[in-house]
Structures are given as C-alpha cells and as structure tokens.
C-alpha cells in the first residue's frame, strides 16, 4: 500500500510523506549505524540518544553485515538543511541530508517515529524490538533562522539548564539560541579584562517577586555567571546539534549592572553612579551608558572576548528601551552631540549602534539589534529583531535590511497562556497554543523583495517572573512546539491552518515532553504546584494589537 496520508504524529509537520508501505525496519541489538564523511555529529548524537534510550550499541557494520542498518549520507543536490528519510522494506533506514544539519534534522524525525521511549535517557522496561513501517519523508525548513531567546540575565539559568534547552531546541528543529547575557539585573558572562562585571555585576541583593508593582520581594541574593569555559562548552554542545548561539550584550541602555561594577561608564556629571547597585526590580531603567570614547573602548574590550567565544556571524547589541533623559540633562552628553554634529539624543543612540556596527563588520561579524536601532537612522549592514510589532521589521526589510520577526504581541512566551486566576504571575495578552500556531512571521502585503529579507522568526522568553527552570518550562511549553512548526513548515495562511490536526499530533508530543521531563502547561490548565496565588502580574485584556 502506498499513501500520502501520513500515519505519524510528527512535529514540525514535514513537507511530504509517502507511505506507509509493507515491510520496514526493526531497531534492535543487531542494528548497525554507518556514517558518511560529514555526518559525524549526527552519528555521535544517535549513539548517545537512541543508544541510551534503547540500551543499544548501534555498532558500525562489518563487511557483509546484513543486520538492520541506519545509514547517514549527504546529497549536495538538496538544500543544506533539507533531508530525505527512507525507511526501506529491506530493513534499513537511510537519512540523506543536503548538509550535516539536514542529516541531523532527519535524525530528529527518526527519533519521533520511534515513539516517546526514544526521548528517555535509559530504557524503562523490556520491550520487543521497535519496528517502523516503510515510508519516505522529504522535508526542508521554511526559514533559516528559527530561534528562541532565553533571558538568563533577569533570572540566571545554570549551565546545565542551558544545555538542556539546546537539546529541547534540537528536538523541535530550532537552530538559534539567543542568549540575553547582560541587563540591569545581572551580568552573566565572564570578561577577564573587566573582572568586576561579574565580581559585582553578576549578583543582586534581592529580587522583586512578581510584576514591578507587586509589594512582594525575595530577599535571597540572586546571581551567577558563565565562565569562558562554560561558554565554550555551551557553544560546542550547540554546534554538535547544529544550533547557533547568538550572544546579546546590551547597550547603551539596560546597563545598570555594568555601571554598578564600573561607575565611570555612567553619566557621572548628573548621577552619583558610585551609589548604584545591580537593579533588583523590573521595568525600563533610567541609567544608561555615557557617550564617551572611554565607554566605547571598554565595550570594544568586552566584544573582543565575546567574539573569541562565540563563532556566530551575528552579535546582538540590544539597543532597546534606552531612555534619553540623562543625556538630555547631561552637559557632557550635550557637548558630545554638538561635537559629533548630531541632531538630537535619538541620533546619539544611533551613533552608539553605528560605531559597533562598523567595529563588528571590520571583524567579519554582523550587528543585530532590537527595532529601536531604527531610531535616528539604521546602521548600515545591521539586522533588526522586530519586537514591538511588525512595523519595525517591515520598515527595515523595505529599506534592504535583514529582519528576524519576533513581535511581542504574538511570540513573547512570557505572556500568559489563558485568562483566569490560575495562570501563574500573568503577564501580557493571552496567547494560547492555537494563537501561536496561527502566527505568521511574514506580514501580508510585504513585497517579495522585502519578504526575502525576513531571515526567520524567534520566540522570546523574558524571565522577570520566571525564577527557575520549571517556571521557564511552563511558559515555553507546549507553545514552543506550535512555534517550531510555524518556523519550519510551509503552512497555509493562518486562518486555513489545520489546528485540529496539530492538536491530534500534540497528544503524542505531550508524551515526548513527559519523557524529556518538561514541566509544560497541561491543556486543561496548570497543576496546583504551577500556580502562584497572590503574586501580582500585569495581564492585558482583549486581543493584542497587530502593529
């Protein structure tokens, strides 16, 4: 029997499935694993993941071996992240990718086909061999940038939690981890030439519990940072999973942790910066960097170490939520505006961004920043993370700049998942699983040449009200599964998407998340231990604006 009606529960939805046919592939103790040159990362991952889950050696084949086989190969006629997975009637699985990443994404599909037990770290019971029916799956991603931002500044995530999230991204065929490493509430990356950034800036004395209007505080000091070797490990672990780690170092706003560590970075002519501490609450902070040559040299030193640690072609510089009040009041800042021939404080912010755009470009990297970098003129070569809605991304794309679409009204996963009192610390608009599934990264009406500038899309997870891994899990899942399908699959227009079929496939996916130990929000609402009664949030009512 040959069919193009799939009998699978795959997420993201593949482009084309043919089958099932008669015959197939048994996974058992005899199964071998062979890898063509260039597919070694997937070979290692399969032995680690499937070998552990099923207690199988997945040994290399011997000459003349007729055991069931998994074969990895490359085919340069396919796009680099495309793959073809053939479950053959002669007891073999062939995964063919256009590049090493394509082979790896094919292996993720194989893992899903093998059932929820394939997502465990050890076998849970004696089972008969798993047998897959013969079929062919052909697939390729819609977007090249399929990302998740983790804010490790507001609440620090230990290294092992970051590694775990890299595994979760890979399981959903997401390929960018955007690490928000610095902010007012904490500096999370070791900079050897500026040791006070972590010696002072990586810890705060207490933390606001809930929204900034909440009267509650957590009096336990909060802190943590990643050493150079931690970052090297994170980057290498990500690379083995074909995930790019994009670092974010915020400037010229969101800088109080840095100023607390080095008061000379702030506007010392109008603020007693020596009295500042790492910020313990949330919101937009007024303390911003001073527009001096010394500040530029300081951050160049920071970025030199960052570039040594992160091979990502993109470096994120923030550029968002930079209040101009201190610059307006500072005689030194006003003199700088006059000296540089700038019109106003908006152009002064643009001067900051343009400087680091040129500095990064000279070193073979590309600057990306939040859509406020449009204010005062967009830096040449800069890319934009469009967060305040679609408008910034549209303007940037139409001006010939690359864009990552991450509008807060649609894909900020810190926003609440349902109305009502049970949602823990409810922030923002209600964004259900179905809402995320119907998110469209490319705005309608965008001309084809501008639409081609949309590199992809990203879901953002800001952790002000997420104090630990379980809280992050609750906010991220299951919505990240819907987002992953939006980012990977060539779906119809939002209103035409088959959400009922997605929900059907999610029933199997919840079992995968269970096996992975993900503390997701159940479809029926939070478990009692997932609630936060009495902790003030900031829910917004009605439908979010489509701006």
Short mmCIF file of C-alpha atoms in Angstrom, two decimals:
data_model
loop_
_atom_site.label_atom_id
_atom_site.label_comp_id
_atom_site.label_asym_id
_atom_site.label_seq_id
_atom_site.Cartn_x
_atom_site.Cartn_y
_atom_site.Cartn_z
CA UNK A 1 0.00 0.00 0.00
CA UNK A 2 1.25 3.49 -0.87
CA UNK A 3 -0.32 6.56 0.63
CA UNK A 4 0.34 10.28 1.01
CA UNK A 5 -1.87 10.40 4.10
CA UNK A 6 0.67 10.19 6.92
CA UNK A 7 0.10 7.86 9.87
CA UNK A 8 2.50 9.79 12.06
CA UNK A 9 2.40 12.43 14.79
CA UNK A 10 5.44 14.41 13.71
CA UNK A 11 6.05 17.97 14.89
CA UNK A 12 7.04 20.05 12.98
CA UNK A 13 4.91 18.81 10.10
CA UNK A 14 7.13 17.51 7.27
CA UNK A 15 6.74 18.74 3.72
CA UNK A 16 5.91 15.35 2.17
CA UNK A 17 5.32 11.85 3.46
CA UNK A 18 4.76 8.80 1.27
CA UNK A 19 3.69 5.61 2.98
CA UNK A 20 3.37 3.53 4.96
CA UNK A 21 4.30 0.54 2.81
CA UNK A 22 4.66 -3.11 3.68
CA UNK A 23 7.91 -4.15 5.30
CA UNK A 24 10.16 -1.91 7.28
CA UNK A 25 12.91 -1.51 9.82
CA UNK A 26 13.41 -3.20 13.20
CA UNK A 27 15.52 -1.37 15.78
CA UNK A 28 17.18 -4.00 17.97
CA UNK A 29 20.51 -5.10 19.39
CA UNK A 30 21.76 -6.10 15.94
CA UNK A 31 21.13 -2.68 14.36
CA UNK A 32 24.21 -1.02 12.91
CA UNK A 33 24.96 2.65 12.28
CA UNK A 34 27.13 3.85 9.40
CA UNK A 35 28.01 7.48 8.72
CA UNK A 36 29.43 9.04 5.57
CA UNK A 37 32.11 11.72 5.98
CA UNK A 38 30.48 14.94 7.15
CA UNK A 39 27.74 13.27 9.18
CA UNK A 40 29.76 12.54 12.30
CA UNK A 41 27.81 14.90 14.58
CA UNK A 42 24.61 13.01 13.86
CA UNK A 43 26.37 9.67 14.27
CA UNK A 44 27.56 10.69 17.75
CA UNK A 45 24.15 12.07 18.68
CA UNK A 46 22.31 8.91 17.57
CA UNK A 47 24.60 6.67 19.60
CA UNK A 48 24.20 8.93 22.62
CA UNK A 49 20.43 9.48 22.39
CA UNK A 50 18.94 6.36 20.81
CA UNK A 51 21.67 4.12 22.15
CA UNK A 52 20.86 5.23 25.70
CA UNK A 53 17.08 5.16 25.30
CA UNK A 54 17.01 1.61 23.95
CA UNK A 55 20.25 0.27 25.50
CA UNK A 56 21.68 -0.46 22.06
CA UNK A 57 25.31 -0.24 20.90
CA UNK A 58 24.45 0.89 17.34
CA UNK A 59 27.79 -0.55 16.26
CA UNK A 60 29.43 0.14 12.89
CA UNK A 61 28.63 -2.52 10.27
CA UNK A 62 31.09 -5.26 9.47
CA UNK A 63 31.86 -6.38 5.92
CA UNK A 64 28.97 -8.41 4.56
CA UNK A 65 26.78 -7.48 7.55
CA UNK A 66 23.08 -7.99 6.79
CA UNK A 67 21.81 -6.67 10.14
CA UNK A 68 19.21 -3.88 10.26
CA UNK A 69 21.07 -0.65 9.43
CA UNK A 70 20.82 3.09 9.88
CA UNK A 71 22.81 4.84 7.17
CA UNK A 72 23.72 8.54 7.12
CA UNK A 73 24.74 10.22 3.90
CA UNK A 74 24.98 13.59 2.14
CA UNK A 75 23.50 14.69 -1.18
CA UNK A 76 24.64 18.09 -2.42
CA UNK A 77 21.59 18.43 -4.66
CA UNK A 78 19.46 19.04 -1.56
CA UNK A 79 19.36 22.34 0.32
CA UNK A 80 21.77 22.37 3.31
CA UNK A 81 19.06 21.82 5.96
CA UNK A 82 16.84 19.60 3.81
CA UNK A 83 16.67 15.86 4.32
CA UNK A 84 15.09 12.71 3.00
CA UNK A 85 14.33 9.87 5.38
CA UNK A 86 13.74 6.48 3.77
CA UNK A 87 12.52 3.60 5.90
CA UNK A 88 13.22 0.78 3.49
CA UNK A 89 11.44 -2.54 3.21
CA UNK A 90 14.82 -4.31 3.24
CA UNK A 91 15.27 -3.45 6.94
CA UNK A 92 17.22 -0.21 6.69
CA UNK A 93 16.81 3.49 7.40
CA UNK A 94 18.64 5.94 5.19
CA UNK A 95 18.88 9.59 6.23
CA UNK A 96 20.16 11.80 3.44
CA UNK A 97 20.83 15.48 4.03
CA UNK A 98 21.86 18.36 1.84
CA UNK A 99 24.40 19.14 4.53
CA UNK A 100 25.34 17.93 8.01
CA UNK A 101 22.45 19.91 9.51
CA UNK A 102 19.96 18.25 7.18
CA UNK A 103 21.12 14.82 8.29
CA UNK A 104 20.72 15.87 11.91
CA UNK A 105 17.15 17.11 11.37
CA UNK A 106 16.37 13.81 9.68
CA UNK A 107 17.64 12.02 12.76
CA UNK A 108 15.26 14.11 14.90
CA UNK A 109 12.39 12.87 12.74
CA UNK A 110 13.56 9.28 13.14
CA UNK A 111 13.55 9.73 16.91
CA UNK A 112 9.94 10.91 16.85
CA UNK A 113 8.91 7.95 14.70
CA UNK A 114 10.39 5.59 17.29
CA UNK A 115 7.94 6.75 19.95
CA UNK A 116 8.11 8.59 23.30
CA UNK A 117 10.51 5.99 24.76
CA UNK A 118 13.16 7.29 22.34
CA UNK A 119 13.22 10.54 24.37
CA UNK A 120 14.28 8.89 27.62
CA UNK A 121 17.85 8.57 28.87
CA UNK A 122 17.55 4.87 29.69
CA UNK A 123 15.08 2.09 28.86
CA UNK A 124 12.16 1.85 31.26
CA UNK A 125 11.19 -1.78 30.66
CA UNK A 126 11.97 -4.79 28.49
CA UNK A 127 10.34 -4.20 25.16
CA UNK A 128 10.14 -6.10 21.88
CA UNK A 129 12.08 -4.52 19.03
CA UNK A 130 10.61 -1.33 17.63
CA UNK A 131 9.58 -1.79 14.02
CA UNK A 132 8.95 1.11 11.67
CA UNK A 133 6.80 0.68 8.59
CA UNK A 134 8.49 1.53 5.30
CA UNK A 135 7.94 5.12 4.17
CA UNK A 136 9.68 8.17 2.73
CA UNK A 137 9.71 11.61 4.30
CA UNK A 138 11.04 14.61 2.40
CA UNK A 139 11.44 17.83 4.30
CA UNK A 140 13.13 21.22 4.44
CA UNK A 141 12.69 24.31 6.62
CA UNK A 142 10.78 27.40 5.56
CA UNK A 143 13.14 29.77 7.41
CA UNK A 144 16.86 29.72 8.06
CA UNK A 145 16.53 31.48 11.44
CA UNK A 146 14.34 29.50 13.83
CA UNK A 147 15.15 30.85 17.23
CA UNK A 148 14.45 31.03 20.92
CA UNK A 149 15.67 33.82 23.20
CA UNK A 150 16.49 32.83 26.76
CA UNK A 151 16.86 35.74 29.17
CA UNK A 152 19.49 34.46 31.61
CA UNK A 153 20.15 37.94 32.98
CA UNK A 154 16.93 38.57 34.91
CA UNK A 155 16.99 35.06 36.38
CA UNK A 156 20.18 33.11 35.87
CA UNK A 157 19.95 29.65 34.33
CA UNK A 158 22.80 27.34 35.34
CA UNK A 159 24.90 25.93 32.53
CA UNK A 160 23.26 22.51 32.63
CA UNK A 161 19.85 24.12 32.16
CA UNK A 162 21.13 25.91 29.06
CA UNK A 163 22.49 22.62 27.69
CA UNK A 164 19.11 21.03 28.34
CA UNK A 165 17.39 23.79 26.39
CA UNK A 166 19.74 23.21 23.49
CA UNK A 167 18.51 19.61 23.43
CA UNK A 168 14.91 20.84 23.51
CA UNK A 169 15.57 23.23 20.64
CA UNK A 170 17.15 20.47 18.59
CA UNK A 171 14.21 18.15 19.26
CA UNK A 172 11.97 20.80 17.67
CA UNK A 173 14.32 21.56 14.73
CA UNK A 174 15.05 25.06 16.03
CA UNK A 175 18.54 26.28 15.18
CA UNK A 176 19.24 29.56 17.03
CA UNK A 177 19.65 30.14 20.76
CA UNK A 178 19.73 33.86 21.52
CA UNK A 179 21.33 34.28 24.96
CA UNK A 180 20.43 37.56 26.67
CA UNK A 181 23.57 37.80 28.80
CA UNK A 182 23.52 41.32 30.25
CA UNK A 183 20.94 43.68 31.65
CA UNK A 184 20.25 45.96 34.62
CA UNK A 185 19.59 42.95 36.85
CA UNK A 186 22.74 40.96 36.16
CA UNK A 187 25.86 40.50 34.01
CA UNK A 188 26.21 36.79 33.19
CA UNK A 189 29.40 36.35 31.15
CA UNK A 190 32.97 36.43 32.44
CA UNK A 191 35.06 39.21 30.89
CA UNK A 192 38.61 38.64 32.02
CA UNK A 193 39.86 42.18 31.41
CA UNK A 194 36.94 43.64 33.40
CA UNK A 195 36.55 41.26 36.37
CA UNK A 196 34.14 43.49 38.31
CA UNK A 197 31.46 42.88 35.66
CA UNK A 198 30.91 39.51 37.28
CA UNK A 199 32.57 40.23 40.63
CA UNK A 200 29.96 42.93 41.27
CA UNK A 201 27.52 42.83 38.36
CA UNK A 202 26.56 39.14 38.49
CA UNK A 203 24.62 39.30 41.75
CA UNK A 204 21.82 41.36 43.26
CA UNK A 205 20.89 41.59 46.92
CA UNK A 206 17.20 40.80 46.48
CA UNK A 207 14.58 40.39 43.75
CA UNK A 208 11.12 41.76 43.10
CA UNK A 209 8.62 38.85 43.34
CA UNK A 210 6.09 39.30 40.56
CA UNK A 211 5.44 42.37 38.43
CA UNK A 212 7.29 45.55 39.41
CA UNK A 213 4.07 46.86 41.03
CA UNK A 214 3.99 43.88 43.38
CA UNK A 215 4.67 44.60 47.06
CA UNK A 216 6.50 41.28 47.42
CA UNK A 217 10.26 40.70 47.48
CA UNK A 218 12.50 37.68 47.56
CA UNK A 219 15.24 38.57 50.00
CA UNK A 220 17.62 35.80 48.93
CA UNK A 221 20.53 37.22 46.90
CA UNK A 222 20.43 36.09 43.29
CA UNK A 223 23.39 35.61 40.98
CA UNK A 224 25.53 33.54 38.71
CA UNK A 225 27.57 33.80 35.53
CA UNK A 226 29.21 31.67 32.86
CA UNK A 227 32.97 31.36 32.75
CA UNK A 228 34.81 31.34 29.44
CA UNK A 229 34.97 27.56 29.59
CA UNK A 230 31.24 27.37 30.34
CA UNK A 231 30.56 29.41 27.21
CA UNK A 232 32.93 27.27 25.14
CA UNK A 233 31.08 24.17 26.34
CA UNK A 234 27.67 25.67 25.55
CA UNK A 235 28.80 26.73 22.08
CA UNK A 236 30.37 23.34 21.31
CA UNK A 237 27.32 21.47 22.59
CA UNK A 238 25.12 23.68 20.42
CA UNK A 239 27.31 23.18 17.36
CA UNK A 240 27.00 19.41 17.69
CA UNK A 241 23.23 19.98 17.46
CA UNK A 242 23.52 22.45 14.57
CA UNK A 243 22.33 25.31 16.76
CA UNK A 244 23.97 28.74 16.57
CA UNK A 245 24.32 30.60 19.87
CA UNK A 246 23.86 34.35 19.35
CA UNK A 247 25.16 36.42 22.30
CA UNK A 248 23.49 39.65 23.39
CA UNK A 249 25.45 42.37 25.18
CA UNK A 250 23.04 45.23 25.86
CA UNK A 251 23.96 48.85 25.14
CA UNK A 252 23.52 51.79 25.54
CA UNK A 253 20.52 51.09 27.80
CA UNK A 254 19.83 48.16 30.13
CA UNK A 255 23.27 48.82 31.59
CA UNK A 256 22.90 49.33 35.35
CA UNK A 257 24.69 46.09 36.28
CA UNK A 258 27.72 47.23 34.26
CA UNK A 259 27.55 50.75 35.73
CA UNK A 260 27.30 49.33 39.25
CA UNK A 261 30.52 47.42 38.56
CA UNK A 262 32.29 50.32 36.81
CA UNK A 263 30.64 53.64 37.78
CA UNK A 264 32.67 55.60 35.21
CA UNK A 265 30.55 54.00 32.47
CA UNK A 266 27.53 56.08 33.51
CA UNK A 267 26.63 59.74 33.23
CA UNK A 268 28.69 60.83 36.23
CA UNK A 269 28.11 64.55 35.74
CA UNK A 270 24.44 64.23 36.76
CA UNK A 271 24.19 60.88 38.60
CA UNK A 272 26.07 59.52 41.60
CA UNK A 273 26.84 56.34 39.73
CA UNK A 274 29.09 55.10 42.56
CA UNK A 275 25.95 54.65 44.65
CA UNK A 276 24.24 52.39 42.09
CA UNK A 277 23.80 48.69 42.73
CA UNK A 278 22.66 45.86 40.48
CA UNK A 279 18.96 46.56 39.98
CA UNK A 280 16.54 44.42 41.97
CA UNK A 281 13.27 45.22 40.22
CA UNK A 282 11.85 45.25 36.70
CA UNK A 283 10.97 47.82 34.05
CA UNK A 284 12.87 50.36 31.97
CA UNK A 285 15.87 51.68 33.87
CA UNK A 286 16.96 55.33 33.50
CA UNK A 287 20.68 54.65 33.97
CA UNK A 288 22.33 54.42 30.56
CA UNK A 289 25.89 54.50 29.28
CA UNK A 290 27.71 57.78 28.83
CA UNK A 291 28.55 58.66 25.19
CA UNK A 292 32.31 58.79 25.70
CA UNK A 293 35.30 57.35 23.92
CA UNK A 294 36.26 55.58 27.15
CA UNK A 295 32.92 53.74 27.15
CA UNK A 296 33.43 52.71 23.53
CA UNK A 297 36.89 51.33 24.33
CA UNK A 298 35.51 49.47 27.36
CA UNK A 299 32.82 47.73 25.32
CA UNK A 300 35.20 47.02 22.46
CA UNK A 301 37.21 45.07 25.02
CA UNK A 302 34.06 43.23 26.07
CA UNK A 303 33.20 42.37 22.48
CA UNK A 304 36.75 41.19 21.75
CA UNK A 305 36.32 38.47 24.36
CA UNK A 306 32.77 37.75 23.19
CA UNK A 307 33.96 37.23 19.60
CA UNK A 308 36.64 34.84 20.79
CA UNK A 309 33.97 32.73 22.49
CA UNK A 310 31.06 32.86 20.03
CA UNK A 311 31.59 31.99 16.34
CA UNK A 312 28.08 33.23 15.47
CA UNK A 313 28.07 35.51 12.42
CA UNK A 314 25.58 37.74 14.31
CA UNK A 315 26.20 39.59 17.57
CA UNK A 316 23.21 41.19 19.28
CA UNK A 317 23.79 44.59 20.88
CA UNK A 318 20.32 45.21 22.32
CA UNK A 319 19.75 48.88 21.53
CA UNK A 320 16.24 48.86 23.00
CA UNK A 321 14.50 50.82 25.73
CA UNK A 322 17.19 53.46 26.14
CA UNK A 323 15.67 56.47 27.94
CA UNK A 324 17.22 59.73 26.79
CA UNK A 325 16.55 61.76 29.97
CA UNK A 326 20.08 61.51 31.35
CA UNK A 327 21.60 62.51 28.03
CA UNK A 328 19.23 65.47 27.82
CA UNK A 329 20.27 66.62 31.30
CA UNK A 330 23.99 65.86 30.98
CA UNK A 331 26.21 68.76 29.86
CA UNK A 332 28.81 66.21 28.78
CA UNK A 333 26.31 64.33 26.63
CA UNK A 334 25.03 67.54 25.09
CA UNK A 335 28.58 68.60 24.30
CA UNK A 336 29.12 65.23 22.66
CA UNK A 337 26.02 65.68 20.49
CA UNK A 338 27.34 69.09 19.38
CA UNK A 339 30.87 67.75 18.80
CA UNK A 340 29.58 64.90 16.63
CA UNK A 341 27.22 67.16 14.67
CA UNK A 342 24.16 65.17 15.68
CA UNK A 343 20.61 66.48 15.71
CA UNK A 344 19.40 65.03 18.99
CA UNK A 345 19.57 62.19 21.50
CA UNK A 346 18.00 59.71 19.08
CA UNK A 347 20.93 60.26 16.75
CA UNK A 348 23.28 59.85 19.71
CA UNK A 349 21.85 56.36 20.27
CA UNK A 350 22.27 55.69 16.56
CA UNK A 351 25.90 56.85 16.88
CA UNK A 352 26.47 54.14 19.51
CA UNK A 353 24.95 51.46 17.30
CA UNK A 354 26.72 52.61 14.14
CA UNK A 355 30.06 52.53 15.91
CA UNK A 356 29.67 48.88 16.88
CA UNK A 357 28.18 48.02 13.50
CA UNK A 358 31.40 49.21 11.86
CA UNK A 359 33.55 47.65 14.57
CA UNK A 360 31.90 44.24 14.20
CA UNK A 361 31.86 44.41 10.39
CA UNK A 362 35.62 45.04 10.40
CA UNK A 363 35.97 41.73 12.22
CA UNK A 364 33.71 39.76 9.89
CA UNK A 365 30.61 39.82 12.08
CA UNK A 366 27.16 41.36 11.72
CA UNK A 367 25.32 43.50 14.23
CA UNK A 368 21.71 42.74 15.04
CA UNK A 369 19.60 44.77 17.45
CA UNK A 370 16.06 45.41 18.62
CA UNK A 371 13.96 47.61 16.38
CA UNK A 372 14.79 50.78 18.36
CA UNK A 373 18.06 50.84 16.43
CA UNK A 374 15.91 52.29 13.63
CA UNK A 375 15.60 55.50 15.66
CA UNK A 376 18.00 58.16 14.45
CA UNK A 377 18.87 56.17 11.33
CA UNK A 378 19.57 52.48 10.81
CA UNK A 379 23.19 51.45 10.85
CA UNK A 380 24.49 50.16 7.54
CA UNK A 381 24.61 46.36 7.47
CA UNK A 382 22.66 45.99 10.69
CA UNK A 383 19.87 43.46 11.02
CA UNK A 384 16.76 44.05 13.10
CA UNK A 385 14.93 41.94 15.68
CA UNK A 386 11.41 43.29 15.28
CA UNK A 387 9.87 43.04 18.77
CA UNK A 388 7.42 45.92 19.19
CA UNK A 389 5.27 44.51 16.40
CA UNK A 390 5.72 44.04 12.68
CA UNK A 391 6.25 47.73 11.85
CA UNK A 392 9.94 47.91 12.63
CA UNK A 393 10.62 44.75 10.67
CA UNK A 394 8.61 45.98 7.72
CA UNK A 395 10.48 49.31 7.68
CA UNK A 396 13.83 47.58 7.93
CA UNK A 397 13.05 44.98 5.26
CA UNK A 398 11.76 47.63 2.87
CA UNK A 399 14.99 49.56 3.42
CA UNK A 400 17.01 46.47 2.44
CA UNK A 401 17.95 45.20 5.89
CA UNK A 402 17.60 41.65 7.16
CA UNK A 403 14.94 41.02 9.79
CA UNK A 404 14.06 38.44 12.43
CA UNK A 405 10.36 38.66 13.28
CA UNK A 406 9.60 38.30 16.99
CA UNK A 407 6.62 40.59 17.70
CA UNK A 408 5.81 40.62 21.41
CA UNK A 409 2.06 40.50 20.80
CA UNK A 410 2.42 37.06 19.20
CA UNK A 411 5.56 35.20 20.30
CA UNK A 412 6.63 36.53 23.69
CA UNK A 413 6.24 33.32 25.64
CA UNK A 414 6.37 35.11 28.98
CA UNK A 415 2.85 36.32 28.12
CA UNK A 416 0.08 34.32 29.76
CA UNK A 417 -1.45 31.26 28.13
CA UNK A 418 -5.06 31.60 29.32
CA UNK A 419 -7.36 34.03 31.14
CA UNK A 420 -8.35 33.49 34.75
CA UNK A 421 -6.81 33.43 38.19
CA UNK A 422 -4.91 30.16 37.86
CA UNK A 423 -2.21 31.37 35.48
CA UNK A 424 0.99 32.00 37.45
CA UNK A 425 2.04 35.69 37.57
CA UNK A 426 0.01 36.59 34.46
CA UNK A 427 1.86 38.93 32.11
CA UNK A 428 0.59 40.48 28.88
CA UNK A 429 -2.07 39.32 26.47
CA UNK A 430 -3.47 35.81 26.36
CA UNK A 431 -1.52 33.82 23.79
CA UNK A 432 -2.87 30.28 23.57
CA UNK A 433 -1.31 27.31 21.84
CA UNK A 434 -3.64 27.95 18.90
CA UNK A 435 -2.73 31.65 18.80
CA UNK A 436 0.94 30.78 18.44
CA UNK A 437 0.11 28.15 15.82
CA UNK A 438 -1.64 30.81 13.73
CA UNK A 439 1.24 33.30 13.99
CA UNK A 440 2.56 34.34 10.58
CA UNK A 441 6.14 35.70 10.53
CA UNK A 442 5.87 37.42 7.12
CA UNK A 443 3.32 40.25 7.20
CA UNK A 444 0.76 40.18 4.38
CA UNK A 445 1.36 42.79 1.74
CA UNK A 446 5.13 42.81 2.10
CA UNK A 447 6.65 42.99 -1.38
CA UNK A 448 8.54 39.84 -2.46
CA UNK A 449 11.94 41.55 -2.40
CA UNK A 450 11.28 42.82 1.14
CA UNK A 451 9.82 39.48 2.26
CA UNK A 452 13.06 37.84 1.16
CA UNK A 453 14.78 39.93 3.86
CA UNK A 454 12.91 38.06 6.61
CA UNK A 455 15.61 35.70 7.83
CA UNK A 456 13.12 33.93 10.02
CA UNK A 457 11.43 34.16 13.36
CA UNK A 458 12.12 33.85 17.04
CA UNK A 459 10.14 33.28 20.23
CA UNK A 460 11.37 35.30 23.21
CA UNK A 461 11.35 34.25 26.86
CA UNK A 462 11.93 37.12 29.30
CA UNK A 463 12.40 35.78 32.80
CA UNK A 464 11.46 38.60 35.17
CA UNK A 465 8.71 36.45 36.69
CA UNK A 466 10.35 33.06 35.99
CA UNK A 467 12.53 32.21 38.93
CA UNK A 468 13.60 28.69 37.97
CA UNK A 469 13.68 26.07 35.24
CA UNK A 470 10.20 24.75 35.96
CA UNK A 471 8.69 28.22 35.52
CA UNK A 472 10.53 28.64 32.23
CA UNK A 473 9.28 25.23 31.08
CA UNK A 474 5.71 26.18 31.96
CA UNK A 475 5.82 29.37 29.91
CA UNK A 476 7.69 27.89 26.95
CA UNK A 477 5.84 24.59 26.52
CA UNK A 478 3.76 23.46 24.80
CA UNK A 479 3.72 26.72 22.81
CA UNK A 480 7.27 26.22 21.55
CA UNK A 481 6.03 23.15 19.65
CA UNK A 482 3.50 25.31 17.78
CA UNK A 483 6.13 27.98 17.16
CA UNK A 484 8.57 25.37 15.83
CA UNK A 485 6.02 24.22 13.26
CA UNK A 486 5.41 27.82 12.19
CA UNK A 487 9.15 28.37 11.78
CA UNK A 488 9.89 25.10 9.98
CA UNK A 489 6.85 24.02 7.99
CA UNK A 490 5.35 25.58 4.86
CA UNK A 491 1.92 26.12 6.41
CA UNK A 492 -1.14 27.68 4.78
CA UNK A 493 -2.35 31.15 5.73
CA UNK A 494 -3.11 31.41 9.48
CA UNK A 495 -6.89 31.05 9.16
CA UNK A 496 -6.50 27.97 6.92
CA UNK A 497 -4.14 26.04 9.19
CA UNK A 498 -5.38 22.67 10.41
CA UNK A 499 -5.23 23.30 14.12
CA UNK A 500 -7.33 20.20 14.83
CA UNK A 501 -4.66 18.02 13.21
CA UNK A 502 -1.95 19.86 15.14
CA UNK A 503 -3.82 19.15 18.40
CA UNK A 504 -4.10 15.49 17.38
CA UNK A 505 -0.35 15.31 16.84
CA UNK A 506 0.25 17.15 20.13
CA UNK A 507 -1.31 14.24 22.03
CA UNK A 508 1.74 12.19 21.09
CA UNK A 509 4.05 15.15 21.59
CA UNK A 510 2.95 15.61 25.19
CA UNK A 511 4.23 12.08 25.83
CA UNK A 512 7.57 13.07 24.31
CA UNK A 513 7.70 16.11 26.57
CA UNK A 514 6.88 13.88 29.55
CA UNK A 515 9.78 11.61 28.64
CA UNK A 516 12.07 14.65 28.40
CA UNK A 517 10.99 15.84 31.84
CA UNK A 518 9.49 19.11 30.60
CA UNK A 519 7.23 20.81 33.16
CA UNK A 520 4.80 22.08 30.50
CA UNK A 521 1.39 23.62 30.99
CA UNK A 522 -1.23 20.86 30.66
CA UNK A 523 -4.01 21.51 28.11
CA UNK A 524 -6.54 21.58 30.95
CA UNK A 525 -4.67 24.24 32.92
CA UNK A 526 -1.85 24.45 35.44
CA UNK A 527 -1.19 21.86 38.08
CA UNK A 528 -1.69 23.22 41.60
CA UNK A 529 2.08 23.44 42.10
CA UNK A 530 2.45 25.51 38.93
CA UNK A 531 0.24 28.34 40.20
CA UNK A 532 1.46 31.43 42.05
CA UNK A 533 -1.55 32.66 44.03
CA UNK A 534 -1.27 36.20 45.34
CA UNK A 535 1.73 37.18 43.20
CA UNK A 536 0.83 40.26 41.18
CA UNK A 537 1.20 40.14 37.41
CA UNK A 538 0.25 42.58 34.67
CA UNK A 539 -2.42 40.97 32.49
CA UNK A 540 -3.59 42.89 29.44
CA UNK A 541 -7.14 42.30 28.27
CA UNK A 542 -8.55 41.85 24.79
CA UNK A 543 -6.90 40.86 21.56
CA UNK A 544 -3.32 42.10 21.13
CA UNK A 545 -2.81 44.88 18.58
CA UNK A 546 -1.49 43.75 15.22
CA UNK A 547 1.01 46.58 14.75
#
